[in-house]
Amino acid sequence: MDARRAEALDLGERQSARLRRWTINGDFVALSPYGVARHARETTLALDALLDAADPQTEGLSLDLVAPRADDLGLRRIATRVVEEFATPRLPQVWAQLQLPPHVRGGLLSFCNLAPVSARPHLVCIHDMQTRLVPDSYGAGFRLAHRVILPLLGRRCARIATVTQQARSDIARCGVAPPQRVVVVGNGVDHVRRWRPQASRLTLPEEPFALCLARRERHKNIAVAVEVAQALSQDGATTLFVGDFDESDLAALGRGRPKLLRLMGRLGDDDLALLFSRAAALLVPSRAEGFGLPALEAMAFGCPTIVADIPSLREVCAEGALHAGCDDAAGWIAQARALVADAELRAALAQAGGRRAAHFTWEKVARRYLAVMAQIDAAD
């Protein structure tokens, strides 16, 4: 072997030794792009942007994505490999636990709570412990999967990521992983810059109105929002409920139907953008949240926001929102009435919310993941 060829081979071996291989668990492409799937998509896009910019944090990193189906995410540097989901048995977790692991190159990065327990090294994001803290909001099968898989991930993964300090504490309190093995990566909110309120065709009230992103899960505490809507109706103000919440859900609460309450159903991002930019108040009365991203999305649009006085929402929203006790209906009503009636108060809170939301970007989230991935690689 001549000297030039030997030198080339030696260089190739050194480059290969420096190469850090990671695979992104693409299970999120099969999910609706909300909640944990939003976190997964936006973090993947931010990682791709850093790779495309040859950011120093990505030096020596090879990153690809394995997904159960094709999905054009618009990635420039992260290659996608499709491993089609079995037609039978088409059961939850079959793809993640059985089909994905053989295709993982190097470390695995998972964003959506449940993930392969056999993959190593593995960095997985567990967003919250809601199935343990508010079990009545979830079905038996969903609770069982989380009760079995999350502790296994906690023991086997190199590190656990989560979205707030409160979620980190909950993960430790529920015995999934000790706090020293859990890192807070957070969420971003700058994805709302792509939303186009001008594309919405919604017809909205001319007068100031309140807004609630309503869901039927018990911990969402929508009964309080109904009481607010009842009080605002007496004042001649409208309240809009958006989301998977219908007349039967309203009747089940047994609070009566506020005269000026409108149930809007599920809406798209452009419609939400219009609502956030026009609402006098957003109500977020949840008894439990891992992060509470919709509140931050609203604040980014300058929507005055009232959130439940619970640790995670205090942590995320801070001084950018008003806070009220989960069971303090009178407090909620008073604050909502004040915002509907007082344009100056709305403007002041809108500014505070916008300042707070500006701290949360997906690039920061991606950089936190990259830092932990580098630590894991260095420990191998």
mmCIF file of N, CA, C and O in Angstrom, residues 13 52 82 111 114 117 139 290 332:
data_model
loop_
_atom_site.group_PDB
_atom_site.id
_atom_site.type_symbol
_atom_site.label_atom_id
_atom_site.label_comp_id
_atom_site.label_asym_id
_atom_site.label_seq_id
_atom_site.Cartn_x
_atom_site.Cartn_y
_atom_site.Cartn_z
ATOM 1 N N GLU A 13 -10.455 6.895 8.798
ATOM 2 C CA GLU A 13 -10.702 6.263 10.092
ATOM 3 C C GLU A 13 -10.851 7.312 11.197
ATOM 4 O O GLU A 13 -11.692 7.185 12.083
ATOM 5 N N ASP A 52 -27.862 22.586 8.913
ATOM 6 C CA ASP A 52 -27.722 23.258 7.625
ATOM 7 C C ASP A 52 -26.797 24.467 7.729
ATOM 8 O O ASP A 52 -26.085 24.805 6.776
ATOM 9 N N VAL A 82 -38.018 5.553 5.657
ATOM 10 C CA VAL A 82 -39.357 5.089 5.983
ATOM 11 C C VAL A 82 -39.340 3.590 6.271
ATOM 12 O O VAL A 82 -38.872 2.798 5.458
ATOM 13 N N PHE A 111 -39.127 11.913 21.129
ATOM 14 C CA PHE A 111 -39.730 13.147 21.613
ATOM 15 C C PHE A 111 -41.109 12.981 22.249
ATOM 16 O O PHE A 111 -41.623 13.938 22.822
ATOM 17 N N LEU A 114 -43.747 7.813 25.063
ATOM 18 C CA LEU A 114 -43.518 6.386 24.911
ATOM 19 C C LEU A 114 -42.515 6.149 23.780
ATOM 20 O O LEU A 114 -42.610 6.762 22.718
ATOM 21 N N VAL A 117 -37.973 0.604 24.484
ATOM 22 C CA VAL A 117 -37.246 0.367 25.734
ATOM 23 C C VAL A 117 -35.917 -0.343 25.481
ATOM 24 O O VAL A 117 -35.064 -0.389 26.373
ATOM 25 N N GLY A 139 -57.977 6.772 29.305
ATOM 26 C CA GLY A 139 -58.479 5.412 29.246
ATOM 27 C C GLY A 139 -57.542 4.428 29.912
ATOM 28 O O GLY A 139 -56.342 4.685 30.092
ATOM 29 N N GLY A 290 -48.349 19.772 31.796
ATOM 30 C CA GLY A 290 -46.913 19.573 31.753
ATOM 31 C C GLY A 290 -46.199 20.872 31.424
ATOM 32 O O GLY A 290 -45.143 21.199 31.981
ATOM 33 N N TRP A 332 -61.843 34.059 38.803
ATOM 34 C CA TRP A 332 -61.836 33.965 37.339
ATOM 35 C C TRP A 332 -62.806 34.965 36.731
ATOM 36 O O TRP A 332 -62.489 35.658 35.756
#
